[in-house]
């Protein structure tokens, strides 16, 4: 089996702890070792590129960190977008005006591009305020025509309802084909193009870097990580992942610790020491 040259990690519930922070000293030490070994660290997240950069801004200039964002719909290497799968604007417009008419309206609605996040103003002001906390480049819009960049993902948030069922109702109601719903966990359901996943993002990145899937390891905890975990030769599931995810992998494929105890970094460190 080929040596591992690329380590990919989800963010929420995987790389960062429940307080949304991480061990920066250990991360830098791990990156130094990876740089010496000519290995790549990749962030693979449902978050947009702009939101991921906010987390890793202190490291991206010095270290070789690539980003698979929007659940695989957009891939960046050294700040350059090498792959993008935007949703057709005509379909997005249908979604934009159909969302308020769902049987249970989403708690929060955002349309995400690589650089900005757009929130329809038909949401309650308190919800818009909540969205702005996590999206520093938020634009509140009244009409879909105000969106001025490609959109790779629609993120929908419901509370106390079957999110997947509601997302499927939206797709059925609009009679839109070519998209799918995937859970990002933590109350979010993402609408992305059909055929897109973190695995596809890693495949595109691997082709660009000249790497094969048997030279890759990946860490995840959620449903939207499964394709990526199946794709790489060295998958690692977080101990804090739901049981239905953990039972699909062997004991050797469980990270050394959970997300609150530097599980990703400790596992990588052990593999590259």
mmCIF file of C-alpha atoms in Angstrom:
data_model
loop_
_atom_site.group_PDB
_atom_site.id
_atom_site.type_symbol
_atom_site.label_atom_id
_atom_site.label_comp_id
_atom_site.label_asym_id
_atom_site.label_seq_id
_atom_site.Cartn_x
_atom_site.Cartn_y
_atom_site.Cartn_z
ATOM 1 C CA UNK A 1 0.000 0.000 0.000
ATOM 2 C CA UNK A 2 1.279 3.465 -0.887
ATOM 3 C CA UNK A 3 2.352 5.825 1.923
ATOM 4 C CA UNK A 4 -0.186 8.423 2.988
ATOM 5 C CA UNK A 5 0.473 11.775 1.344
ATOM 6 C CA UNK A 6 -2.802 13.559 2.073
ATOM 7 C CA UNK A 7 -4.840 13.878 5.272
ATOM 8 C CA UNK A 8 -8.351 15.327 4.953
ATOM 9 C CA UNK A 9 -10.539 16.364 7.865
ATOM 10 C CA UNK A 10 -14.059 17.571 8.396
ATOM 11 C CA UNK A 11 -14.364 20.577 10.731
ATOM 12 C CA UNK A 12 -17.428 20.482 12.984
ATOM 13 C CA UNK A 13 -17.574 17.502 15.300
ATOM 14 C CA UNK A 14 -14.236 16.309 13.924
ATOM 15 C CA UNK A 15 -11.354 18.790 13.856
ATOM 16 C CA UNK A 16 -12.734 21.458 16.189
ATOM 17 C CA UNK A 17 -14.085 20.788 19.654
ATOM 18 C CA UNK A 18 -17.593 21.561 20.846
ATOM 19 C CA UNK A 19 -16.488 25.138 21.596
ATOM 20 C CA UNK A 20 -15.405 25.491 17.929
ATOM 21 C CA UNK A 21 -11.730 25.828 18.812
ATOM 22 C CA UNK A 22 -8.722 23.532 18.371
ATOM 23 C CA UNK A 23 -5.251 22.886 19.781
ATOM 24 C CA UNK A 24 -3.251 25.421 17.778
ATOM 25 C CA UNK A 25 0.129 24.443 19.232
ATOM 26 C CA UNK A 26 -0.359 20.776 18.326
ATOM 27 C CA UNK A 27 -1.743 21.704 14.906
ATOM 28 C CA UNK A 28 1.305 23.795 14.045
ATOM 29 C CA UNK A 29 3.668 21.061 15.216
ATOM 30 C CA UNK A 30 1.779 18.516 13.101
ATOM 31 C CA UNK A 31 1.862 20.791 10.057
ATOM 32 C CA UNK A 32 5.612 21.253 10.481
ATOM 33 C CA UNK A 33 6.087 17.474 10.372
ATOM 34 C CA UNK A 34 3.785 17.149 7.372
ATOM 35 C CA UNK A 35 5.633 19.890 5.505
ATOM 36 C CA UNK A 36 8.929 18.122 6.156
ATOM 37 C CA UNK A 37 7.396 14.885 4.811
ATOM 38 C CA UNK A 38 5.851 16.654 1.784
ATOM 39 C CA UNK A 39 2.351 15.692 2.940
ATOM 40 C CA UNK A 40 -0.836 17.676 2.438
ATOM 41 C CA UNK A 41 -3.458 18.745 4.973
ATOM 42 C CA UNK A 42 -6.935 19.234 3.526
ATOM 43 C CA UNK A 43 -10.028 20.709 5.134
ATOM 44 C CA UNK A 44 -13.173 18.991 3.800
ATOM 45 C CA UNK A 45 -16.286 20.734 5.076
ATOM 46 C CA UNK A 46 -19.847 21.677 4.330
ATOM 47 C CA UNK A 47 -18.848 25.261 5.113
ATOM 48 C CA UNK A 48 -18.151 27.782 2.368
ATOM 49 C CA UNK A 49 -14.595 28.693 1.375
ATOM 50 C CA UNK A 50 -14.844 32.088 3.048
ATOM 51 C CA UNK A 51 -16.017 30.569 6.336
ATOM 52 C CA UNK A 52 -13.276 27.908 6.307
ATOM 53 C CA UNK A 53 -10.584 30.522 5.700
ATOM 54 C CA UNK A 54 -11.711 32.351 8.844
ATOM 55 C CA UNK A 55 -10.835 29.242 10.873
ATOM 56 C CA UNK A 56 -7.423 28.596 9.295
ATOM 57 C CA UNK A 57 -6.338 32.121 8.323
ATOM 58 C CA UNK A 58 -3.255 31.971 10.575
ATOM 59 C CA UNK A 59 -1.886 28.940 8.720
ATOM 60 C CA UNK A 60 -2.793 29.127 5.029
ATOM 61 C CA UNK A 61 0.123 31.352 3.981
ATOM 62 C CA UNK A 62 2.838 29.309 5.666
ATOM 63 C CA UNK A 63 1.479 25.793 5.215
ATOM 64 C CA UNK A 64 0.186 23.768 2.309
ATOM 65 C CA UNK A 65 -3.519 23.598 3.226
ATOM 66 C CA UNK A 66 -6.161 22.924 0.592
ATOM 67 C CA UNK A 67 -9.926 23.255 0.965
ATOM 68 C CA UNK A 68 -12.778 21.042 -0.184
ATOM 69 C CA UNK A 69 -15.713 23.305 0.658
ATOM 70 C CA UNK A 70 -19.497 23.266 0.217
ATOM 71 C CA UNK A 71 -19.581 19.467 0.708
ATOM 72 C CA UNK A 72 -17.327 18.978 -2.315
ATOM 73 C CA UNK A 73 -18.902 21.548 -4.626
ATOM 74 C CA UNK A 74 -15.836 23.801 -4.556
ATOM 75 C CA UNK A 75 -12.109 23.029 -4.226
ATOM 76 C CA UNK A 76 -9.278 25.488 -3.536
ATOM 77 C CA UNK A 77 -5.502 25.018 -3.687
ATOM 78 C CA UNK A 78 -3.277 27.918 -2.588
ATOM 79 C CA UNK A 79 -6.263 30.250 -2.860
ATOM 80 C CA UNK A 80 -7.007 29.144 -6.429
ATOM 81 C CA UNK A 81 -10.374 27.608 -7.266
ATOM 82 C CA UNK A 82 -9.597 24.434 -9.244
ATOM 83 C CA UNK A 83 -13.125 22.983 -9.251
ATOM 84 C CA UNK A 84 -16.631 24.345 -8.801
ATOM 85 C CA UNK A 85 -20.113 22.898 -9.217
ATOM 86 C CA UNK A 86 -22.563 25.805 -8.935
ATOM 87 C CA UNK A 87 -26.293 25.149 -8.914
ATOM 88 C CA UNK A 88 -28.117 26.382 -12.010
ATOM 89 C CA UNK A 89 -29.386 29.963 -11.360
ATOM 90 C CA UNK A 90 -32.821 29.081 -12.705
ATOM 91 C CA UNK A 91 -33.150 26.289 -10.158
ATOM 92 C CA UNK A 92 -31.885 28.530 -7.379
ATOM 93 C CA UNK A 93 -34.529 31.122 -8.189
ATOM 94 C CA UNK A 94 -37.256 28.463 -7.937
ATOM 95 C CA UNK A 95 -35.953 27.457 -4.532
ATOM 96 C CA UNK A 96 -35.722 31.074 -3.396
ATOM 97 C CA UNK A 97 -39.424 31.742 -3.943
ATOM 98 C CA UNK A 98 -40.700 28.260 -2.979
ATOM 99 C CA UNK A 99 -39.131 28.081 0.479
ATOM 100 C CA UNK A 100 -41.683 30.325 2.266
ATOM 101 C CA UNK A 101 -44.505 28.055 1.064
ATOM 102 C CA UNK A 102 -43.247 24.817 2.613
ATOM 103 C CA UNK A 103 -45.574 23.142 5.115
ATOM 104 C CA UNK A 104 -42.940 23.879 7.765
ATOM 105 C CA UNK A 105 -40.809 26.864 6.918
ATOM 106 C CA UNK A 106 -37.060 26.471 7.647
ATOM 107 C CA UNK A 107 -35.800 28.144 10.780
ATOM 108 C CA UNK A 108 -32.954 29.691 8.764
ATOM 109 C CA UNK A 109 -32.196 29.886 5.024
ATOM 110 C CA UNK A 110 -28.915 30.791 3.351
ATOM 111 C CA UNK A 111 -27.569 30.627 -0.203
ATOM 112 C CA UNK A 112 -23.803 30.171 -0.122
ATOM 113 C CA UNK A 113 -21.180 31.124 -2.672
ATOM 114 C CA UNK A 114 -17.437 30.925 -2.192
ATOM 115 C CA UNK A 115 -17.134 34.551 -1.116
ATOM 116 C CA UNK A 116 -20.503 35.643 0.268
ATOM 117 C CA UNK A 117 -23.586 34.282 1.994
ATOM 118 C CA UNK A 118 -27.051 35.468 0.948
ATOM 119 C CA UNK A 119 -30.099 35.390 3.218
ATOM 120 C CA UNK A 120 -33.648 36.133 1.983
ATOM 121 C CA UNK A 121 -35.244 38.980 3.907
ATOM 122 C CA UNK A 122 -38.526 37.071 4.314
ATOM 123 C CA UNK A 123 -36.944 35.513 7.406
ATOM 124 C CA UNK A 124 -37.494 36.918 10.883
ATOM 125 C CA UNK A 125 -34.985 39.553 11.949
ATOM 126 C CA UNK A 126 -33.900 37.454 14.920
ATOM 127 C CA UNK A 127 -32.986 34.633 12.523
ATOM 128 C CA UNK A 128 -31.070 37.010 10.267
ATOM 129 C CA UNK A 129 -29.160 38.181 13.328
ATOM 130 C CA UNK A 130 -28.272 34.555 14.150
ATOM 131 C CA UNK A 131 -27.067 33.953 10.591
ATOM 132 C CA UNK A 132 -24.859 37.056 10.675
ATOM 133 C CA UNK A 133 -22.965 35.734 13.711
ATOM 134 C CA UNK A 134 -21.567 32.817 11.678
ATOM 135 C CA UNK A 135 -21.372 34.560 8.319
ATOM 136 C CA UNK A 136 -19.244 37.731 8.405
ATOM 137 C CA UNK A 137 -19.868 38.360 4.691
ATOM 138 C CA UNK A 138 -23.658 38.170 4.841
ATOM 139 C CA UNK A 139 -25.859 39.950 2.327
ATOM 140 C CA UNK A 140 -29.565 40.224 3.090
ATOM 141 C CA UNK A 141 -31.567 40.255 -0.137
ATOM 142 C CA UNK A 142 -35.176 40.877 -1.144
ATOM 143 C CA UNK A 143 -35.024 39.459 -4.683
ATOM 144 C CA UNK A 144 -33.000 36.600 -6.101
ATOM 145 C CA UNK A 145 -31.613 38.968 -8.760
ATOM 146 C CA UNK A 146 -29.457 40.509 -6.001
ATOM 147 C CA UNK A 147 -27.276 37.381 -5.925
ATOM 148 C CA UNK A 148 -24.170 38.256 -7.952
ATOM 149 C CA UNK A 149 -21.958 35.176 -7.771
ATOM 150 C CA UNK A 150 -22.266 31.416 -8.389
ATOM 151 C CA UNK A 151 -24.031 29.542 -5.588
ATOM 152 C CA UNK A 152 -22.883 26.013 -4.800
ATOM 153 C CA UNK A 153 -25.123 25.280 -1.831
ATOM 154 C CA UNK A 154 -28.393 26.139 -0.114
ATOM 155 C CA UNK A 155 -28.219 25.562 3.639
ATOM 156 C CA UNK A 156 -31.526 25.025 5.429
ATOM 157 C CA UNK A 157 -32.083 24.718 9.170
ATOM 158 C CA UNK A 158 -35.106 23.173 10.865
ATOM 159 C CA UNK A 159 -35.723 22.426 14.528
ATOM 160 C CA UNK A 160 -37.590 19.410 15.870
ATOM 161 C CA UNK A 161 -38.623 18.074 12.452
ATOM 162 C CA UNK A 162 -37.297 15.481 9.991
ATOM 163 C CA UNK A 163 -34.881 17.664 8.039
ATOM 164 C CA UNK A 164 -34.354 15.182 5.225
ATOM 165 C CA UNK A 165 -38.118 14.847 4.758
ATOM 166 C CA UNK A 166 -38.542 18.616 4.569
ATOM 167 C CA UNK A 167 -35.693 19.005 2.083
ATOM 168 C CA UNK A 168 -37.180 16.270 -0.100
ATOM 169 C CA UNK A 169 -40.556 18.044 0.094
ATOM 170 C CA UNK A 170 -38.864 21.182 -1.204
ATOM 171 C CA UNK A 171 -37.285 19.316 -4.120
ATOM 172 C CA UNK A 172 -40.596 17.608 -4.918
ATOM 173 C CA UNK A 173 -42.608 20.831 -4.608
ATOM 174 C CA UNK A 174 -40.374 22.655 -7.071
ATOM 175 C CA UNK A 175 -40.112 19.569 -9.346
ATOM 176 C CA UNK A 176 -36.411 20.277 -9.592
ATOM 177 C CA UNK A 177 -34.089 17.573 -10.810
ATOM 178 C CA UNK A 178 -30.324 17.414 -10.669
ATOM 179 C CA UNK A 179 -29.908 18.304 -6.984
ATOM 180 C CA UNK A 180 -29.872 16.342 -3.752
ATOM 181 C CA UNK A 181 -30.187 16.918 -0.020
ATOM 182 C CA UNK A 182 -27.421 15.922 2.378
ATOM 183 C CA UNK A 183 -27.168 16.423 6.113
ATOM 184 C CA UNK A 184 -24.369 18.538 7.510
ATOM 185 C CA UNK A 185 -25.460 17.764 11.036
ATOM 186 C CA UNK A 186 -26.099 20.308 13.786
ATOM 187 C CA UNK A 187 -29.525 21.209 12.435
ATOM 188 C CA UNK A 188 -28.449 21.827 8.841
ATOM 189 C CA UNK A 189 -29.584 20.271 5.571
ATOM 190 C CA UNK A 190 -27.693 21.193 2.411
ATOM 191 C CA UNK A 191 -28.991 21.261 -1.150
ATOM 192 C CA UNK A 192 -26.154 20.639 -3.628
ATOM 193 C CA UNK A 193 -25.869 19.313 -7.163
ATOM 194 C CA UNK A 194 -26.545 15.603 -7.569
ATOM 195 C CA UNK A 195 -23.298 13.684 -7.918
ATOM 196 C CA UNK A 196 -21.394 16.089 -5.694
ATOM 197 C CA UNK A 197 -19.842 14.983 -2.409
ATOM 198 C CA UNK A 198 -16.664 15.409 -0.402
ATOM 199 C CA UNK A 199 -15.373 12.290 -2.178
ATOM 200 C CA UNK A 200 -15.768 14.033 -5.533
ATOM 201 C CA UNK A 201 -13.955 17.071 -4.151
ATOM 202 C CA UNK A 202 -11.073 14.891 -2.974
ATOM 203 C CA UNK A 203 -10.991 13.133 -6.352
ATOM 204 C CA UNK A 204 -10.687 16.498 -8.145
ATOM 205 C CA UNK A 205 -8.017 17.622 -5.697
ATOM 206 C CA UNK A 206 -6.111 14.366 -6.077
ATOM 207 C CA UNK A 207 -6.120 14.696 -9.854
ATOM 208 C CA UNK A 208 -4.741 18.221 -9.540
ATOM 209 C CA UNK A 209 -2.006 17.184 -7.089
ATOM 210 C CA UNK A 210 -1.203 13.897 -8.811
ATOM 211 C CA UNK A 211 -2.405 11.752 -5.891
ATOM 212 C CA UNK A 212 -4.463 8.543 -5.856
ATOM 213 C CA UNK A 213 -7.120 7.644 -3.289
ATOM 214 C CA UNK A 214 -4.873 4.968 -1.767
ATOM 215 C CA UNK A 215 -2.500 7.775 -0.737
ATOM 216 C CA UNK A 216 -5.240 9.536 1.242
ATOM 217 C CA UNK A 217 -6.601 9.404 4.789
ATOM 218 C CA UNK A 218 -9.766 11.162 5.953
ATOM 219 C CA UNK A 219 -11.526 11.968 9.231
ATOM 220 C CA UNK A 220 -15.239 12.568 9.729
ATOM 221 C CA UNK A 221 -18.198 12.193 12.040
ATOM 222 C CA UNK A 222 -21.314 12.878 9.969
ATOM 223 C CA UNK A 223 -23.502 11.550 7.198
ATOM 224 C CA UNK A 224 -21.984 13.987 4.712
ATOM 225 C CA UNK A 225 -18.550 12.489 5.433
ATOM 226 C CA UNK A 226 -19.464 8.919 4.452
ATOM 227 C CA UNK A 227 -18.681 9.167 0.724
ATOM 228 C CA UNK A 228 -15.281 10.641 1.574
ATOM 229 C CA UNK A 229 -14.576 7.938 4.151
ATOM 230 C CA UNK A 230 -15.487 5.213 1.665
ATOM 231 C CA UNK A 231 -13.353 6.833 -1.040
ATOM 232 C CA UNK A 232 -10.011 7.051 0.762
ATOM 233 C CA UNK A 233 -7.868 4.016 1.585
ATOM 234 C CA UNK A 234 -7.431 5.139 5.201
ATOM 235 C CA UNK A 235 -10.756 6.285 6.731
ATOM 236 C CA UNK A 236 -11.051 7.322 10.380
ATOM 237 C CA UNK A 237 -14.350 7.909 12.150
ATOM 238 C CA UNK A 238 -14.507 10.043 15.265
ATOM 239 C CA UNK A 239 -15.452 8.259 18.532
ATOM 240 C CA UNK A 240 -18.151 10.903 19.001
ATOM 241 C CA UNK A 241 -19.823 10.039 15.672
ATOM 242 C CA UNK A 242 -23.339 8.526 15.733
ATOM 243 C CA UNK A 243 -23.444 4.757 16.182
ATOM 244 C CA UNK A 244 -24.963 4.148 12.746
ATOM 245 C CA UNK A 245 -21.813 5.672 11.227
ATOM 246 C CA UNK A 246 -19.271 4.017 13.526
ATOM 247 C CA UNK A 247 -20.688 0.535 12.976
ATOM 248 C CA UNK A 248 -19.824 0.794 9.270
ATOM 249 C CA UNK A 249 -16.098 0.828 10.098
ATOM 250 C CA UNK A 250 -13.693 -1.435 11.998
ATOM 251 C CA UNK A 251 -12.150 -0.641 15.370
ATOM 252 C CA UNK A 252 -8.855 0.231 13.696
ATOM 253 C CA UNK A 253 -10.703 2.885 11.704
ATOM 254 C CA UNK A 254 -11.770 4.851 14.780
ATOM 255 C CA UNK A 255 -9.670 7.940 15.598
ATOM 256 C CA UNK A 256 -7.579 7.799 18.785
ATOM 257 C CA UNK A 257 -9.691 10.419 20.594
ATOM 258 C CA UNK A 258 -12.888 12.391 20.084
ATOM 259 C CA UNK A 259 -13.148 15.947 18.776
ATOM 260 C CA UNK A 260 -12.842 17.398 22.283
ATOM 261 C CA UNK A 261 -9.468 15.718 22.825
ATOM 262 C CA UNK A 262 -7.559 16.465 19.587
ATOM 263 C CA UNK A 263 -8.537 13.146 17.993
ATOM 264 C CA UNK A 264 -7.614 14.112 14.431
ATOM 265 C CA UNK A 265 -4.213 15.567 15.280
ATOM 266 C CA UNK A 266 -3.291 12.751 17.674
ATOM 267 C CA UNK A 267 -4.122 10.153 15.049
ATOM 268 C CA UNK A 268 -2.187 11.948 12.304
ATOM 269 C CA UNK A 269 0.746 12.469 14.671
ATOM 270 C CA UNK A 270 0.915 8.768 15.443
ATOM 271 C CA UNK A 271 0.876 7.920 11.735
ATOM 272 C CA UNK A 272 3.658 10.298 10.718
ATOM 273 C CA UNK A 273 6.003 10.069 13.711
#
